[in-house]
mmCIF file of C-alpha atoms in Angstrom:
data_model
loop_
_atom_site.group_PDB
_atom_site.id
_atom_site.type_symbol
_atom_site.label_atom_id
_atom_site.label_comp_id
_atom_site.label_asym_id
_atom_site.label_seq_id
_atom_site.Cartn_x
_atom_site.Cartn_y
_atom_site.Cartn_z
ATOM 1 C CA UNK A 282 143.582 66.158 118.529
ATOM 2 C CA UNK A 283 143.555 67.259 122.203
ATOM 3 C CA UNK A 284 140.902 70.260 120.900
ATOM 4 C CA UNK A 285 138.529 67.143 119.338
ATOM 5 C CA UNK A 286 139.069 65.237 122.010
ATOM 6 C CA UNK A 287 137.540 67.704 124.556
ATOM 7 C CA UNK A 288 134.734 68.552 121.914
ATOM 8 C CA UNK A 289 134.223 64.486 122.082
ATOM 9 C CA UNK A 290 134.117 64.524 125.569
ATOM 10 C CA UNK A 291 131.383 67.388 125.561
ATOM 11 C CA UNK A 292 129.457 65.417 123.016
ATOM 12 C CA UNK A 293 129.263 62.508 125.513
ATOM 13 C CA UNK A 294 127.902 65.017 128.359
ATOM 14 C CA UNK A 295 125.081 66.350 126.029
ATOM 15 C CA UNK A 296 124.369 63.505 124.158
ATOM 16 C CA UNK A 297 125.751 60.307 125.467
ATOM 17 C CA UNK A 298 127.601 59.180 122.078
ATOM 18 C CA UNK A 299 130.073 56.924 122.094
ATOM 19 C CA UNK A 300 133.876 57.957 121.871
ATOM 20 C CA UNK A 301 135.217 54.460 121.933
ATOM 21 C CA UNK A 302 138.535 54.360 119.823
ATOM 22 C CA UNK A 303 138.676 58.606 119.581
ATOM 23 C CA UNK A 304 139.972 59.769 122.988
ATOM 24 C CA UNK A 305 143.724 59.481 123.525
ATOM 25 C CA UNK A 306 143.939 57.581 126.918
ATOM 26 C CA UNK A 307 145.193 59.250 129.814
ATOM 27 C CA UNK A 308 149.062 59.340 130.708
ATOM 28 C CA UNK A 309 150.150 59.053 127.042
ATOM 29 C CA UNK A 310 150.858 62.651 125.573
ATOM 30 C CA UNK A 311 151.764 61.401 122.277
ATOM 31 C CA UNK A 312 148.533 60.199 121.757
ATOM 32 C CA UNK A 313 146.966 63.625 122.987
ATOM 33 C CA UNK A 314 148.749 65.711 120.568
ATOM 34 C CA UNK A 315 149.784 66.076 117.006
ATOM 35 C CA UNK A 316 153.435 66.162 116.726
ATOM 36 C CA UNK A 317 156.301 68.002 118.795
ATOM 37 C CA UNK A 318 156.279 71.538 119.218
ATOM 38 C CA UNK A 319 158.763 73.919 118.006
ATOM 39 C CA UNK A 320 159.345 76.839 120.429
ATOM 40 C CA UNK A 321 158.673 79.869 118.715
ATOM 41 C CA UNK A 322 160.598 81.879 121.557
ATOM 42 C CA UNK A 323 163.675 80.100 121.062
ATOM 43 C CA UNK A 324 166.777 81.890 120.750
ATOM 44 C CA UNK A 325 167.461 80.474 117.312
ATOM 45 C CA UNK A 326 163.876 81.780 116.510
ATOM 46 C CA UNK A 327 164.464 85.234 118.507
ATOM 47 C CA UNK A 328 167.682 85.858 116.524
ATOM 48 C CA UNK A 329 166.408 85.034 113.147
ATOM 49 C CA UNK A 330 163.451 87.726 113.774
ATOM 50 C CA UNK A 331 166.162 90.221 114.807
ATOM 51 C CA UNK A 332 168.625 89.817 111.608
ATOM 52 C CA UNK A 333 166.024 88.829 108.836
ATOM 53 C CA UNK A 334 168.242 90.527 106.396
ATOM 54 C CA UNK A 335 171.298 88.535 108.302
ATOM 55 C CA UNK A 336 172.726 85.749 104.794
ATOM 56 C CA UNK A 337 172.888 83.070 107.668
ATOM 57 C CA UNK A 338 169.064 84.063 108.596
ATOM 58 C CA UNK A 339 166.845 81.595 105.911
ATOM 59 C CA UNK A 340 169.546 78.736 106.960
ATOM 60 C CA UNK A 341 169.495 79.089 110.440
ATOM 61 C CA UNK A 342 165.148 79.278 110.283
ATOM 62 C CA UNK A 343 164.715 76.115 108.324
ATOM 63 C CA UNK A 344 167.245 74.143 109.795
ATOM 64 C CA UNK A 345 167.088 74.921 113.275
ATOM 65 C CA UNK A 346 164.189 77.309 114.654
ATOM 66 C CA UNK A 347 161.712 75.705 112.780
ATOM 67 C CA UNK A 348 162.595 72.326 114.281
ATOM 68 C CA UNK A 349 160.902 70.895 117.471
ATOM 69 C CA UNK A 350 163.239 71.365 120.393
ATOM 70 C CA UNK A 351 163.316 71.720 124.485
ATOM 71 C CA UNK A 352 162.923 75.071 125.982
ATOM 72 C CA UNK A 353 165.249 75.199 129.552
ATOM 73 C CA UNK A 354 163.814 76.499 132.856
ATOM 74 C CA UNK A 355 166.122 77.608 135.683
ATOM 75 C CA UNK A 356 167.205 80.043 138.307
ATOM 76 C CA UNK A 357 166.324 82.815 135.550
ATOM 77 C CA UNK A 358 162.747 81.635 135.687
ATOM 78 C CA UNK A 359 162.081 82.805 139.127
ATOM 79 C CA UNK A 360 158.229 82.855 138.362
ATOM 80 C CA UNK A 361 158.456 79.370 137.163
ATOM 81 C CA UNK A 362 154.968 78.427 137.630
ATOM 82 C CA UNK A 363 154.354 81.387 135.264
ATOM 83 C CA UNK A 364 156.942 80.333 132.679
ATOM 84 C CA UNK A 365 156.010 76.993 132.459
ATOM 85 C CA UNK A 366 152.715 77.185 132.429
ATOM 86 C CA UNK A 367 152.783 79.946 129.610
ATOM 87 C CA UNK A 368 154.848 77.869 127.573
ATOM 88 C CA UNK A 369 152.832 74.463 127.841
ATOM 89 C CA UNK A 370 149.780 76.558 127.332
ATOM 90 C CA UNK A 371 150.706 77.586 124.042
ATOM 91 C CA UNK A 372 151.649 74.056 123.078
ATOM 92 C CA UNK A 373 148.346 73.026 124.062
ATOM 93 C CA UNK A 374 146.297 75.193 122.252
ATOM 94 C CA UNK A 375 148.473 73.828 118.926
ATOM 95 C CA UNK A 376 147.847 70.437 119.787
ATOM 96 C CA UNK A 377 151.574 69.959 120.277
ATOM 97 C CA UNK A 378 154.109 68.495 122.187
ATOM 98 C CA UNK A 379 156.150 70.343 124.285
ATOM 99 C CA UNK A 380 159.696 69.689 125.381
ATOM 100 C CA UNK A 381 160.816 71.180 128.539
ATOM 101 C CA UNK A 382 164.068 70.909 131.022
ATOM 102 C CA UNK A 383 164.378 71.459 134.572
ATOM 103 C CA UNK A 384 167.804 72.871 135.243
ATOM 104 C CA UNK A 385 168.173 74.607 138.570
ATOM 105 C CA UNK A 386 169.425 71.799 141.178
ATOM 106 C CA UNK A 387 171.513 73.535 143.956
ATOM 107 C CA UNK A 388 175.103 73.454 143.008
ATOM 108 C CA UNK A 389 174.448 72.954 139.185
ATOM 109 C CA UNK A 390 177.071 71.864 136.679
ATOM 110 C CA UNK A 391 179.863 71.482 139.952
ATOM 111 C CA UNK A 392 180.487 75.224 139.739
ATOM 112 C CA UNK A 393 181.635 75.341 135.549
ATOM 113 C CA UNK A 394 180.210 77.409 132.416
ATOM 114 C CA UNK A 395 176.768 76.401 133.622
ATOM 115 C CA UNK A 396 176.917 76.624 137.613
ATOM 116 C CA UNK A 397 174.172 78.296 139.637
ATOM 117 C CA UNK A 398 170.836 76.905 140.397
ATOM 118 C CA UNK A 399 168.333 77.359 143.595
ATOM 119 C CA UNK A 400 170.091 78.806 146.325
ATOM 120 C CA UNK A 401 168.855 75.929 149.000
ATOM 121 C CA UNK A 402 167.472 72.616 148.961
ATOM 122 C CA UNK A 403 164.458 74.180 150.133
ATOM 123 C CA UNK A 404 164.197 76.639 147.657
ATOM 124 C CA UNK A 405 164.684 73.688 145.115
ATOM 125 C CA UNK A 406 161.736 71.811 146.013
ATOM 126 C CA UNK A 407 159.700 74.693 146.047
ATOM 127 C CA UNK A 408 160.669 76.047 142.505
ATOM 128 C CA UNK A 409 160.072 71.677 141.264
ATOM 129 C CA UNK A 410 157.077 71.764 142.660
ATOM 130 C CA UNK A 411 155.485 74.587 141.155
ATOM 131 C CA UNK A 412 157.142 73.539 137.638
ATOM 132 C CA UNK A 413 155.230 70.067 137.395
ATOM 133 C CA UNK A 414 152.078 71.728 139.104
ATOM 134 C CA UNK A 415 152.009 74.185 136.511
ATOM 135 C CA UNK A 416 152.029 71.252 133.894
ATOM 136 C CA UNK A 417 149.091 69.745 135.453
ATOM 137 C CA UNK A 418 146.930 67.625 133.157
ATOM 138 C CA UNK A 419 148.088 69.006 130.037
ATOM 139 C CA UNK A 420 150.817 66.338 127.802
ATOM 140 C CA UNK A 421 154.458 67.243 128.269
ATOM 141 C CA UNK A 422 157.794 65.780 128.182
ATOM 142 C CA UNK A 423 160.298 66.772 130.696
ATOM 143 C CA UNK A 424 163.834 66.114 130.909
ATOM 144 C CA UNK A 425 164.737 66.379 134.815
ATOM 145 C CA UNK A 426 168.164 67.780 135.531
ATOM 146 C CA UNK A 427 170.790 67.191 133.420
ATOM 147 C CA UNK A 428 174.234 65.968 134.752
ATOM 148 C CA UNK A 429 172.896 66.324 138.186
ATOM 149 C CA UNK A 430 172.964 62.265 138.550
ATOM 150 C CA UNK A 431 176.466 62.288 136.650
ATOM 151 C CA UNK A 432 178.399 64.738 138.738
ATOM 152 C CA UNK A 433 177.857 63.031 142.029
ATOM 153 C CA UNK A 434 181.333 61.900 142.001
ATOM 154 C CA UNK A 435 182.221 66.169 142.065
ATOM 155 C CA UNK A 436 180.276 66.560 145.089
ATOM 156 C CA UNK A 437 181.558 66.044 148.418
ATOM 157 C CA UNK A 438 180.508 62.724 149.611
ATOM 158 C CA UNK A 439 178.266 64.035 152.730
ATOM 159 C CA UNK A 440 176.212 66.379 150.317
ATOM 160 C CA UNK A 441 175.745 63.740 147.603
ATOM 161 C CA UNK A 442 172.105 62.133 149.697
ATOM 162 C CA UNK A 443 170.718 65.593 149.379
ATOM 163 C CA UNK A 444 171.408 65.763 145.519
ATOM 164 C CA UNK A 445 169.580 62.368 145.592
ATOM 165 C CA UNK A 446 166.904 63.521 147.977
ATOM 166 C CA UNK A 447 166.099 66.774 145.908
ATOM 167 C CA UNK A 448 165.928 64.305 142.498
ATOM 168 C CA UNK A 449 164.185 61.460 144.366
ATOM 169 C CA UNK A 450 161.706 64.633 145.169
ATOM 170 C CA UNK A 451 161.628 65.695 141.679
ATOM 171 C CA UNK A 452 160.547 62.594 140.125
ATOM 172 C CA UNK A 453 157.591 62.149 142.493
ATOM 173 C CA UNK A 454 156.248 65.664 141.777
ATOM 174 C CA UNK A 455 155.920 64.964 138.604
ATOM 175 C CA UNK A 456 154.535 61.369 139.037
ATOM 176 C CA UNK A 457 151.624 63.454 141.424
ATOM 177 C CA UNK A 458 151.091 66.552 139.531
ATOM 178 C CA UNK A 459 151.573 66.210 136.051
ATOM 179 C CA UNK A 460 149.746 62.807 134.984
ATOM 180 C CA UNK A 461 150.313 63.143 131.450
ATOM 181 C CA UNK A 462 154.119 63.977 131.605
ATOM 182 C CA UNK A 463 156.397 61.724 129.970
ATOM 183 C CA UNK A 464 159.354 63.029 132.698
ATOM 184 C CA UNK A 465 162.812 61.359 132.145
ATOM 185 C CA UNK A 466 165.583 61.945 135.030
ATOM 186 C CA UNK A 467 169.346 62.633 132.984
ATOM 187 C CA UNK A 468 171.458 59.320 133.310
ATOM 188 C CA UNK A 469 174.822 61.125 131.758
ATOM 189 C CA UNK A 470 176.090 60.148 128.118
ATOM 190 C CA UNK A 471 177.621 57.541 126.525
ATOM 191 C CA UNK A 472 181.138 57.233 128.293
ATOM 192 C CA UNK A 473 179.867 58.930 131.500
ATOM 193 C CA UNK A 474 179.537 56.630 134.382
ATOM 194 C CA UNK A 475 179.167 53.097 133.975
ATOM 195 C CA UNK A 476 175.618 51.218 133.453
ATOM 196 C CA UNK A 477 175.433 49.504 136.780
ATOM 197 C CA UNK A 478 176.227 52.626 138.634
ATOM 198 C CA UNK A 479 173.733 54.990 137.154
ATOM 199 C CA UNK A 480 171.068 51.897 137.397
ATOM 200 C CA UNK A 481 172.211 52.279 140.832
ATOM 201 C CA UNK A 482 171.718 56.030 140.951
ATOM 202 C CA UNK A 483 168.462 55.891 138.933
ATOM 203 C CA UNK A 484 166.921 53.450 141.284
ATOM 204 C CA UNK A 485 168.049 55.623 144.417
ATOM 205 C CA UNK A 486 165.822 58.488 143.175
ATOM 206 C CA UNK A 487 162.566 55.997 142.276
ATOM 207 C CA UNK A 488 162.892 56.135 138.569
ATOM 208 C CA UNK A 489 160.292 53.837 138.224
ATOM 209 C CA UNK A 490 157.470 56.502 139.296
ATOM 210 C CA UNK A 491 158.391 58.472 136.142
ATOM 211 C CA UNK A 492 158.890 57.488 132.350
ATOM 212 C CA UNK A 493 162.861 56.889 132.688
ATOM 213 C CA UNK A 494 165.989 58.329 132.127
ATOM 214 C CA UNK A 495 167.479 60.748 129.411
ATOM 215 C CA UNK A 496 171.051 60.406 128.086
ATOM 216 C CA UNK A 497 173.455 62.316 125.854
ATOM 217 C CA UNK A 498 171.802 65.734 127.126
ATOM 218 C CA UNK A 499 173.903 68.722 125.482
ATOM 219 C CA UNK A 500 176.424 66.175 124.342
ATOM 220 C CA UNK A 501 177.553 64.874 120.869
ATOM 221 C CA UNK A 502 178.020 61.080 120.932
ATOM 222 C CA UNK A 503 176.162 59.236 118.402
ATOM 223 C CA UNK A 504 172.656 57.507 118.490
ATOM 224 C CA UNK A 505 173.607 54.177 118.327
ATOM 225 C CA UNK A 506 176.255 54.348 120.883
ATOM 226 C CA UNK A 507 173.774 56.577 123.297
ATOM 227 C CA UNK A 508 171.285 53.784 122.663
ATOM 228 C CA UNK A 509 174.066 50.846 123.381
ATOM 229 C CA UNK A 510 174.419 52.834 126.688
ATOM 230 C CA UNK A 511 170.371 53.336 127.286
ATOM 231 C CA UNK A 512 170.169 49.559 127.036
ATOM 232 C CA UNK A 513 172.741 48.638 129.361
ATOM 233 C CA UNK A 514 171.278 50.747 132.283
ATOM 234 C CA UNK A 515 167.776 49.551 131.096
ATOM 235 C CA UNK A 516 169.176 46.017 131.556
ATOM 236 C CA UNK A 517 170.791 46.906 134.900
ATOM 237 C CA UNK A 518 167.344 48.509 135.946
ATOM 238 C CA UNK A 519 166.000 45.314 135.077
ATOM 239 C CA UNK A 520 164.385 46.245 131.675
ATOM 240 C CA UNK A 521 161.499 48.460 133.544
ATOM 241 C CA UNK A 522 162.682 52.461 132.391
ATOM 242 C CA UNK A 523 162.459 53.415 129.430
ATOM 243 C CA UNK A 524 165.466 56.680 127.676
ATOM 244 C CA UNK A 525 165.188 59.451 125.197
ATOM 245 C CA UNK A 526 168.447 60.447 123.512
ATOM 246 C CA UNK A 527 169.590 64.243 122.523
ATOM 247 C CA UNK A 528 170.511 64.072 118.846
ATOM 248 C CA UNK A 529 170.489 67.509 118.762
ATOM 249 C CA UNK A 530 174.130 67.756 117.855
ATOM 250 C CA UNK A 531 175.292 64.382 117.462
ATOM 251 C CA UNK A 532 174.907 64.469 113.713
ATOM 252 C CA UNK A 533 178.574 63.860 113.260
ATOM 253 C CA UNK A 534 179.232 62.069 116.369
ATOM 254 C CA UNK A 535 181.793 63.132 119.363
ATOM 255 C CA UNK A 536 185.014 65.007 118.840
ATOM 256 C CA UNK A 537 188.187 63.438 119.218
ATOM 257 C CA UNK A 538 189.337 63.248 122.873
ATOM 258 C CA UNK A 539 185.353 63.818 123.610
ATOM 259 C CA UNK A 540 186.069 67.330 123.626
ATOM 260 C CA UNK A 541 182.321 68.633 124.770
ATOM 261 C CA UNK A 542 182.747 72.636 124.971
ATOM 262 C CA UNK A 543 181.981 73.755 121.712
ATOM 263 C CA UNK A 544 183.917 71.590 119.498
ATOM 264 C CA UNK A 545 184.276 71.852 116.040
ATOM 265 C CA UNK A 546 183.258 70.048 113.341
ATOM 266 C CA UNK A 547 180.068 68.566 115.207
ATOM 267 C CA UNK A 548 176.688 68.517 113.136
ATOM 268 C CA UNK A 549 172.932 68.361 113.881
ATOM 269 C CA UNK A 550 171.606 64.987 114.323
ATOM 270 C CA UNK A 551 167.694 63.697 113.371
ATOM 271 C CA UNK A 552 165.075 65.997 114.537
ATOM 272 C CA UNK A 553 162.880 65.155 117.318
ATOM 273 C CA UNK A 554 160.792 61.664 116.836
ATOM 274 C CA UNK A 555 159.346 58.862 118.250
ATOM 275 C CA UNK A 556 161.653 55.491 118.498
ATOM 276 C CA UNK A 557 164.799 55.467 116.567
ATOM 277 C CA UNK A 558 166.107 52.688 119.074
ATOM 278 C CA UNK A 559 165.177 54.877 121.977
ATOM 279 C CA UNK A 560 161.468 55.945 123.704
ATOM 280 C CA UNK A 561 162.349 59.338 121.775
ATOM 281 C CA UNK A 562 164.893 61.406 120.054
ATOM 282 C CA UNK A 563 164.540 64.745 120.901
ATOM 283 C CA UNK A 564 166.450 67.933 120.631
ATOM 284 C CA UNK A 565 166.798 68.929 124.517
ATOM 285 C CA UNK A 566 170.220 70.893 123.934
ATOM 286 C CA UNK A 567 169.199 74.312 121.554
ATOM 287 C CA UNK A 568 171.439 74.253 118.251
ATOM 288 C CA UNK A 569 173.408 77.125 118.785
ATOM 289 C CA UNK A 570 173.398 77.821 122.338
ATOM 290 C CA UNK A 571 176.973 77.720 123.600
ATOM 291 C CA UNK A 572 178.223 75.661 125.893
ATOM 292 C CA UNK A 573 180.449 78.223 127.624
ATOM 293 C CA UNK A 574 183.416 80.638 127.192
ATOM 294 C CA UNK A 575 185.208 77.726 125.137
ATOM 295 C CA UNK A 576 186.057 75.885 122.089
ATOM 296 C CA UNK A 577 184.682 77.944 118.983
ATOM 297 C CA UNK A 578 182.628 79.786 121.016
ATOM 298 C CA UNK A 579 185.276 81.652 122.737
ATOM 299 C CA UNK A 580 183.123 84.555 124.304
ATOM 300 C CA UNK A 581 180.072 83.399 124.207
ATOM 301 C CA UNK A 582 178.364 82.438 127.514
ATOM 302 C CA UNK A 583 176.781 79.437 128.216
ATOM 303 C CA UNK A 584 173.261 79.260 126.828
ATOM 304 C CA UNK A 585 174.224 82.448 125.009
ATOM 305 C CA UNK A 586 173.002 81.847 121.010
ATOM 306 C CA UNK A 587 175.689 82.044 118.462
ATOM 307 C CA UNK A 588 174.761 82.420 114.656
ATOM 308 C CA UNK A 589 178.568 81.223 113.933
ATOM 309 C CA UNK A 590 178.042 77.812 116.271
ATOM 310 C CA UNK A 591 174.352 77.215 114.247
ATOM 311 C CA UNK A 592 176.114 77.430 111.076
ATOM 312 C CA UNK A 593 179.042 74.727 112.636
ATOM 313 C CA UNK A 594 176.444 72.669 113.246
ATOM 314 C CA UNK A 595 174.439 73.121 109.861
ATOM 315 C CA UNK A 596 177.654 72.760 107.570
ATOM 316 C CA UNK A 597 179.092 69.778 109.808
#
């Protein structure tokens, strides 16, 4: 669709032809693309190519690797402009909509399994600015900094204003430099931070400048639970912001006791789609990528693909 839109624009310049109803309006990435982009270099896809003879390969390919999901960018991407630009460019060439996650806030994950992030506020500002600029006017969906707002409570009180300032800066960068991107600031999950409190934090970072907020990223709560939480946050915000829900691993809902780190008995959720009670339902977390050295992923570091974890999700 994007290629067609460009061709029509050229015809207008050459021949004065009308494109009424044909070209997508600026700012709506769904109307500029034809479906979501499945990352050909995701961890599951790379594992399948390297293990074609494994009896698990066919199931992992069809149930996970070929499904559209997000690529995560963080401190493992020192040249984030090149990496983001290459990924978004490949999706654009396929006329499909890429999903991205920015995950590089200083003090990430409060030093937990996914700890790390940019080394300083200045480094983060440069990194997120390059991230947004690399997308440019191409269509994209971006989730900004999973857990960063919800984890304010684990930070020393005098450091919280710095984080809010960095998240506000991130929102401003996408609003300014990526006009055809729908950006969503992470807003925690269904049982983490009460709606009025999260709404206050989202308001503090200027959520009105972007599409809205994200829920359930890398978590397991059902879509129904997440939509109820999202509606409550929206109401507290005055009904303006929209939200997406990560459905990658919520097919069976949350584990008993709220265990979040590679819990057993979970299942794949509905694939990435528009609507479903939210603005979008997307696979933000890559199914099969470990939450950390914990649960049924003992010995598998955070972000590392495990075919055993993938099969556990496939089998439910």
